[in-house]
């Protein structure tokens, strides 16, 4: 993550990665045909995965992804403006129904609005995009979907110089290390929660093999933080923050702004991927995101263990 807010691709990228990013740059700054959408109104990990899926569709259909929201912590995904969008929509009124979207579609506009989204009615782009979540350009078929989605998602969330400085000032990670992500709180409605002791069983084996005992810990459960005192052979590092173990919506309702939650989330993610090994659950968008960002940054298969599911695209 060097340079003045820009990724130095040529120092480690292979030909396919460079080719993909060159094509993305061409489309994202062309300002001609637009896909105005790809948002998810819930957790941060799901939101960025949904944007990655939207970018896959945009690339396949030769469109510029123009999101509904601004992402101020990342290198701008497009230099196109609202005026460019209006001009293109004026010349070619956008399709608004995914079921009628095909190779001849010029522009697409989601009818949802992330600022006024009704959680009960969903209204995001996720459902229709997921019907073709395996969409991939033919020239990248041999790289596989893990590589494909890792590169697309990271393209959208490359830290800008402001986020890089925030990470430098706030991160507590020390390397070499392993990272552990323990997702509890409202995740119980989607997957079985796994006790911290199960993560530490794997951490013990990794420490015995590598002598690495520094752990960067991400969790929404304060009880997990307290239980680290039971593992004196490890040095734990984590952000000093309130952990309600009730989910981001409950935290928002008690006064923690979404922007504040987003900053904390990003510091955690980019701290975790600095570690050489990660212990996660792939049932969580966050666990998958850690693996994908680690893959994109290093441009090689990450050393990640999931304690429940295999990696998947969801969204």
GROMACS .gro file of C-alpha atoms in nm:
model
  315
    1UNK     CA    1   0.000   0.000   0.000
    2UNK     CA    2   0.272   0.244  -0.098
    3UNK     CA    3   0.277   0.560  -0.301
    4UNK     CA    4   0.076   0.877  -0.263
    5UNK     CA    5  -0.262   0.709  -0.237
    6UNK     CA    6  -0.217   0.502  -0.552
    7UNK     CA    7  -0.133   0.137  -0.584
    8UNK     CA    8   0.203   0.057  -0.746
    9UNK     CA    9   0.077  -0.227  -0.959
   10UNK     CA   10   0.383  -0.291  -1.170
   11UNK     CA   11   0.590  -0.401  -0.872
   12UNK     CA   12   0.396  -0.723  -0.818
   13UNK     CA   13   0.110  -0.768  -1.064
   14UNK     CA   14   0.086  -1.041  -1.325
   15UNK     CA   15  -0.026  -0.985  -1.684
   16UNK     CA   16  -0.389  -1.082  -1.618
   17UNK     CA   17  -0.419  -0.844  -1.325
   18UNK     CA   18  -0.265  -0.558  -1.520
   19UNK     CA   19  -0.493  -0.633  -1.814
   20UNK     CA   20  -0.801  -0.636  -1.593
   21UNK     CA   21  -0.714  -0.310  -1.421
   22UNK     CA   22  -0.632  -0.145  -1.754
   23UNK     CA   23  -0.976  -0.244  -1.885
   24UNK     CA   24  -1.145  -0.125  -1.565
   25UNK     CA   25  -0.967   0.209  -1.585
   26UNK     CA   26  -1.078   0.248  -1.946
   27UNK     CA   27  -1.442   0.182  -1.863
   28UNK     CA   28  -1.454   0.368  -1.531
   29UNK     CA   29  -1.326   0.691  -1.688
   30UNK     CA   30  -1.492   0.663  -2.029
   31UNK     CA   31  -1.817   0.832  -1.916
   32UNK     CA   32  -2.037   0.697  -2.193
   33UNK     CA   33  -2.260   0.401  -2.097
   34UNK     CA   34  -2.355   0.373  -1.730
   35UNK     CA   35  -2.469   0.124  -1.471
   36UNK     CA   36  -2.604   0.349  -1.195
   37UNK     CA   37  -2.659   0.115  -0.901
   38UNK     CA   38  -2.511  -0.190  -0.723
   39UNK     CA   39  -2.578  -0.112  -0.362
   40UNK     CA   40  -2.668  -0.302  -0.048
   41UNK     CA   41  -2.832  -0.125   0.248
   42UNK     CA   42  -2.695  -0.343   0.527
   43UNK     CA   43  -2.346  -0.440   0.646
   44UNK     CA   44  -2.024  -0.296   0.507
   45UNK     CA   45  -1.887  -0.628   0.384
   46UNK     CA   46  -2.206  -0.709   0.195
   47UNK     CA   47  -2.211  -0.359   0.047
   48UNK     CA   48  -1.863  -0.388  -0.103
   49UNK     CA   49  -1.924  -0.740  -0.225
   50UNK     CA   50  -2.238  -0.616  -0.397
   51UNK     CA   51  -2.040  -0.335  -0.560
   52UNK     CA   52  -1.787  -0.593  -0.679
   53UNK     CA   53  -2.068  -0.795  -0.833
   54UNK     CA   54  -2.203  -0.478  -0.994
   55UNK     CA   55  -1.859  -0.407  -1.137
   56UNK     CA   56  -1.850  -0.759  -1.282
   57UNK     CA   57  -2.177  -0.687  -1.463
   58UNK     CA   58  -2.058  -0.345  -1.577
   59UNK     CA   59  -1.738  -0.492  -1.719
   60UNK     CA   60  -1.925  -0.772  -1.893
   61UNK     CA   61  -2.176  -0.531  -2.052
   62UNK     CA   62  -1.921  -0.258  -2.131
   63UNK     CA   63  -2.061  -0.002  -1.885
   64UNK     CA   64  -1.921   0.243  -1.631
   65UNK     CA   65  -2.026   0.160  -1.274
   66UNK     CA   66  -2.161   0.479  -1.118
   67UNK     CA   67  -2.266   0.404  -0.759
   68UNK     CA   68  -2.555   0.556  -0.570
   69UNK     CA   69  -2.331   0.661  -0.284
   70UNK     CA   70  -1.991   0.830  -0.243
   71UNK     CA   71  -1.706   0.632  -0.091
   72UNK     CA   72  -1.473   0.893   0.049
   73UNK     CA   73  -1.208   0.658   0.189
   74UNK     CA   74  -1.110   0.503  -0.144
   75UNK     CA   75  -0.945   0.604  -0.466
   76UNK     CA   76  -1.234   0.728  -0.678
   77UNK     CA   77  -1.383   0.444  -0.877
   78UNK     CA   78  -1.478   0.686  -1.155
   79UNK     CA   79  -1.402   1.042  -1.261
   80UNK     CA   80  -1.734   1.064  -1.443
   81UNK     CA   81  -1.977   1.326  -1.314
   82UNK     CA   82  -2.350   1.364  -1.261
   83UNK     CA   83  -2.356   1.574  -1.577
   84UNK     CA   84  -2.199   1.289  -1.774
   85UNK     CA   85  -2.463   1.056  -1.631
   86UNK     CA   86  -2.750   1.290  -1.721
   87UNK     CA   87  -2.611   1.343  -2.071
   88UNK     CA   88  -2.591   0.969  -2.135
   89UNK     CA   89  -2.935   0.905  -1.987
   90UNK     CA   90  -3.074   1.185  -2.203
   91UNK     CA   91  -2.937   1.024  -2.519
   92UNK     CA   92  -3.028   0.669  -2.415
   93UNK     CA   93  -3.297   0.643  -2.143
   94UNK     CA   94  -3.180   0.380  -1.895
   95UNK     CA   95  -3.329   0.035  -1.852
   96UNK     CA   96  -3.463  -0.006  -1.496
   97UNK     CA   97  -3.546  -0.377  -1.494
   98UNK     CA   98  -3.270  -0.633  -1.463
   99UNK     CA   99  -3.478  -0.901  -1.636
  100UNK     CA  100  -3.468  -0.695  -1.958
  101UNK     CA  101  -3.096  -0.619  -1.933
  102UNK     CA  102  -2.892  -0.777  -2.213
  103UNK     CA  103  -2.584  -0.724  -2.426
  104UNK     CA  104  -2.753  -0.442  -2.620
  105UNK     CA  105  -2.846  -0.240  -2.308
  106UNK     CA  106  -2.682   0.105  -2.321
  107UNK     CA  107  -2.756   0.232  -1.970
  108UNK     CA  108  -2.905   0.085  -1.654
  109UNK     CA  109  -3.040   0.267  -1.349
  110UNK     CA  110  -3.145   0.103  -1.026
  111UNK     CA  111  -3.472   0.240  -0.891
  112UNK     CA  112  -3.355   0.196  -0.531
  113UNK     CA  113  -3.202   0.469  -0.318
  114UNK     CA  114  -2.960   0.380  -0.040
  115UNK     CA  115  -3.048   0.696   0.153
  116UNK     CA  116  -3.418   0.611   0.178
  117UNK     CA  117  -3.405   0.233   0.159
  118UNK     CA  118  -3.683   0.041   0.332
  119UNK     CA  119  -3.515  -0.254   0.500
  120UNK     CA  120  -3.835  -0.461   0.503
  121UNK     CA  121  -3.879  -0.431   0.126
  122UNK     CA  122  -3.504  -0.462   0.059
  123UNK     CA  123  -3.499  -0.265  -0.265
  124UNK     CA  124  -3.127  -0.310  -0.324
  125UNK     CA  125  -2.967  -0.447  -0.640
  126UNK     CA  126  -2.854  -0.763  -0.466
  127UNK     CA  127  -3.140  -1.001  -0.547
  128UNK     CA  128  -3.135  -0.953  -0.924
  129UNK     CA  129  -2.756  -0.935  -0.946
  130UNK     CA  130  -2.724  -1.263  -0.757
  131UNK     CA  131  -2.922  -1.443  -1.026
  132UNK     CA  132  -2.608  -1.411  -1.240
  133UNK     CA  133  -2.341  -1.385  -0.970
  134UNK     CA  134  -2.102  -1.614  -1.159
  135UNK     CA  135  -2.076  -1.373  -1.453
  136UNK     CA  136  -1.710  -1.346  -1.563
  137UNK     CA  137  -1.531  -1.226  -1.875
  138UNK     CA  138  -1.414  -1.516  -2.090
  139UNK     CA  139  -1.047  -1.416  -2.087
  140UNK     CA  140  -1.035  -1.454  -1.709
  141UNK     CA  141  -1.219  -1.786  -1.683
  142UNK     CA  142  -0.900  -1.980  -1.615
  143UNK     CA  143  -0.814  -1.759  -1.315
  144UNK     CA  144  -1.126  -1.870  -1.130
  145UNK     CA  145  -1.393  -1.679  -0.942
  146UNK     CA  146  -1.193  -1.626  -0.623
  147UNK     CA  147  -0.924  -1.435  -0.814
  148UNK     CA  148  -1.186  -1.258  -1.027
  149UNK     CA  149  -1.400  -1.127  -0.745
  150UNK     CA  150  -1.098  -1.047  -0.527
  151UNK     CA  151  -0.952  -0.818  -0.792
  152UNK     CA  152  -1.285  -0.650  -0.868
  153UNK     CA  153  -1.379  -0.588  -0.505
  154UNK     CA  154  -1.036  -0.451  -0.420
  155UNK     CA  155  -1.040  -0.220  -0.723
  156UNK     CA  156  -1.341  -0.049  -0.566
  157UNK     CA  157  -1.195  -0.016  -0.217
  158UNK     CA  158  -0.832   0.077  -0.275
  159UNK     CA  159  -0.742   0.308   0.017
  160UNK     CA  160  -0.684   0.669  -0.074
  161UNK     CA  161  -0.416   0.874   0.096
  162UNK     CA  162  -0.654   0.984   0.373
  163UNK     CA  163  -0.748   0.628   0.467
  164UNK     CA  164  -0.386   0.516   0.448
  165UNK     CA  165  -0.288   0.785   0.696
  166UNK     CA  166  -0.580   0.691   0.924
  167UNK     CA  167  -0.465   0.328   0.918
  168UNK     CA  168  -0.108   0.429   0.999
  169UNK     CA  169  -0.222   0.637   1.295
  170UNK     CA  170  -0.479   0.393   1.432
  171UNK     CA  171  -0.370   0.038   1.362
  172UNK     CA  172  -0.224  -0.166   1.647
  173UNK     CA  173  -0.104  -0.458   1.437
  174UNK     CA  174   0.253  -0.588   1.466
  175UNK     CA  175   0.401  -0.834   1.217
  176UNK     CA  176   0.460  -1.121   1.173
  177UNK     CA  177   0.112  -1.206   1.296
  178UNK     CA  178  -0.207  -1.398   1.247
  179UNK     CA  179  -0.547  -1.228   1.235
  180UNK     CA  180  -0.865  -1.369   1.386
  181UNK     CA  181  -1.215  -1.246   1.301
  182UNK     CA  182  -1.486  -1.352   1.548
  183UNK     CA  183  -1.832  -1.256   1.423
  184UNK     CA  184  -2.104  -1.282   1.686
  185UNK     CA  185  -2.397  -1.042   1.760
  186UNK     CA  186  -2.674  -1.050   1.496
  187UNK     CA  187  -2.487  -1.308   1.287
  188UNK     CA  188  -2.672  -1.575   1.486
  189UNK     CA  189  -2.971  -1.524   1.256
  190UNK     CA  190  -2.764  -1.640   0.956
  191UNK     CA  191  -2.511  -1.893   1.087
  192UNK     CA  192  -2.410  -2.087   1.397
  193UNK     CA  193  -2.183  -1.880   1.620
  194UNK     CA  194  -1.842  -2.026   1.696
  195UNK     CA  195  -1.682  -1.987   2.037
  196UNK     CA  196  -1.351  -1.803   2.061
  197UNK     CA  197  -1.186  -2.115   2.203
  198UNK     CA  198  -1.232  -2.289   1.866
  199UNK     CA  199  -1.040  -2.012   1.690
  200UNK     CA  200  -0.766  -2.037   1.949
  201UNK     CA  201  -0.730  -2.412   1.897
  202UNK     CA  202  -0.624  -2.336   1.542
  203UNK     CA  203  -0.412  -2.040   1.657
  204UNK     CA  204  -0.227  -2.275   1.895
  205UNK     CA  205  -0.144  -2.510   1.609
  206UNK     CA  206  -0.026  -2.224   1.390
  207UNK     CA  207   0.193  -2.085   1.671
  208UNK     CA  208   0.348  -2.428   1.728
  209UNK     CA  209   0.428  -2.454   1.358
  210UNK     CA  210   0.559  -2.101   1.298
  211UNK     CA  211   0.639  -1.955   1.644
  212UNK     CA  212   0.415  -1.659   1.555
  213UNK     CA  213   0.225  -1.549   1.867
  214UNK     CA  214   0.109  -1.198   1.772
  215UNK     CA  215  -0.265  -1.188   1.701
  216UNK     CA  216  -0.469  -0.907   1.546
  217UNK     CA  217  -0.824  -0.961   1.671
  218UNK     CA  218  -1.142  -0.832   1.505
  219UNK     CA  219  -1.467  -0.887   1.691
  220UNK     CA  220  -1.797  -0.724   1.779
  221UNK     CA  221  -1.813  -0.913   2.111
  222UNK     CA  222  -1.653  -0.757   2.417
  223UNK     CA  223  -1.659  -1.093   2.595
  224UNK     CA  224  -1.416  -1.222   2.334
  225UNK     CA  225  -1.180  -0.935   2.415
  226UNK     CA  226  -1.202  -1.016   2.787
  227UNK     CA  227  -1.130  -1.384   2.727
  228UNK     CA  228  -0.793  -1.309   2.565
  229UNK     CA  229  -0.647  -1.299   2.919
  230UNK     CA  230  -0.682  -1.678   2.922
  231UNK     CA  231  -0.416  -1.713   2.650
  232UNK     CA  232  -0.096  -1.581   2.803
  233UNK     CA  233   0.124  -1.731   2.531
  234UNK     CA  234  -0.020  -1.486   2.277
  235UNK     CA  235   0.008  -1.111   2.231
  236UNK     CA  236  -0.328  -0.970   2.125
  237UNK     CA  237  -0.377  -0.643   1.939
  238UNK     CA  238  -0.719  -0.486   1.878
  239UNK     CA  239  -0.882  -0.149   1.848
  240UNK     CA  240  -0.992   0.028   2.165
  241UNK     CA  241  -1.363   0.071   2.093
  242UNK     CA  242  -1.711   0.002   2.228
  243UNK     CA  243  -1.846  -0.342   2.139
  244UNK     CA  244  -2.218  -0.383   2.202
  245UNK     CA  245  -2.248  -0.730   2.043
  246UNK     CA  246  -2.585  -0.619   1.902
  247UNK     CA  247  -2.501  -0.537   1.539
  248UNK     CA  248  -2.428  -0.219   1.344
  249UNK     CA  249  -2.789  -0.102   1.338
  250UNK     CA  250  -2.814  -0.114   1.718
  251UNK     CA  251  -2.481   0.071   1.744
  252UNK     CA  252  -2.610   0.335   1.506
  253UNK     CA  253  -2.926   0.380   1.711
  254UNK     CA  254  -2.720   0.438   2.025
  255UNK     CA  255  -2.521   0.720   1.868
  256UNK     CA  256  -2.233   0.559   1.675
  257UNK     CA  257  -2.259   0.708   1.326
  258UNK     CA  258  -2.230   0.488   1.018
  259UNK     CA  259  -1.925   0.690   0.916
  260UNK     CA  260  -1.756   0.616   1.247
  261UNK     CA  261  -1.841   0.248   1.213
  262UNK     CA  262  -1.705   0.247   0.858
  263UNK     CA  263  -1.372   0.399   0.964
  264UNK     CA  264  -1.332   0.139   1.238
  265UNK     CA  265  -1.428  -0.140   1.001
  266UNK     CA  266  -1.171  -0.034   0.741
  267UNK     CA  267  -0.891   0.000   0.995
  268UNK     CA  268  -0.971  -0.353   1.111
  269UNK     CA  269  -0.981  -0.499   0.759
  270UNK     CA  270  -0.656  -0.342   0.639
  271UNK     CA  271  -0.483  -0.430   0.966
  272UNK     CA  272  -0.597  -0.792   0.941
  273UNK     CA  273  -0.467  -0.841   0.587
  274UNK     CA  274  -0.117  -0.736   0.694
  275UNK     CA  275  -0.094  -1.065   0.883
  276UNK     CA  276   0.051  -1.367   0.709
  277UNK     CA  277  -0.229  -1.597   0.826
  278UNK     CA  278  -0.600  -1.542   0.899
  279UNK     CA  279  -0.861  -1.745   1.086
  280UNK     CA  280  -1.215  -1.649   0.983
  281UNK     CA  281  -1.561  -1.779   0.900
  282UNK     CA  282  -1.659  -1.762   0.534
  283UNK     CA  283  -2.026  -1.747   0.634
  284UNK     CA  284  -1.943  -1.384   0.711
  285UNK     CA  285  -1.891  -1.123   0.440
  286UNK     CA  286  -1.609  -0.985   0.655
  287UNK     CA  287  -1.423  -1.317   0.661
  288UNK     CA  288  -1.447  -1.347   0.283
  289UNK     CA  289  -1.344  -0.985   0.241
  290UNK     CA  290  -1.028  -1.038   0.447
  291UNK     CA  291  -0.928  -1.328   0.221
  292UNK     CA  292  -1.008  -1.136  -0.098
  293UNK     CA  293  -0.823  -0.817  -0.002
  294UNK     CA  294  -0.523  -1.023   0.111
  295UNK     CA  295  -0.523  -1.200  -0.226
  296UNK     CA  296  -0.548  -0.874  -0.420
  297UNK     CA  297  -0.275  -0.696  -0.224
  298UNK     CA  298  -0.025  -0.983  -0.243
  299UNK     CA  299  -0.140  -1.119  -0.579
  300UNK     CA  300  -0.113  -1.475  -0.453
  301UNK     CA  301  -0.343  -1.722  -0.279
  302UNK     CA  302  -0.385  -1.607   0.084
  303UNK     CA  303  -0.313  -1.826   0.386
  304UNK     CA  304  -0.665  -1.829   0.530
  305UNK     CA  305  -0.859  -2.090   0.724
  306UNK     CA  306  -1.239  -2.077   0.750
  307UNK     CA  307  -1.391  -2.250   1.052
  308UNK     CA  308  -1.725  -2.308   0.883
  309UNK     CA  309  -1.801  -2.275   0.512
  310UNK     CA  310  -1.598  -2.275   0.193
  311UNK     CA  311  -1.545  -1.942   0.013
  312UNK     CA  312  -1.843  -1.839  -0.199
  313UNK     CA  313  -1.987  -1.537  -0.379
  314UNK     CA  314  -2.280  -1.417  -0.170
  315UNK     CA  315  -2.327  -1.153  -0.303
   0.00000   0.00000   0.00000
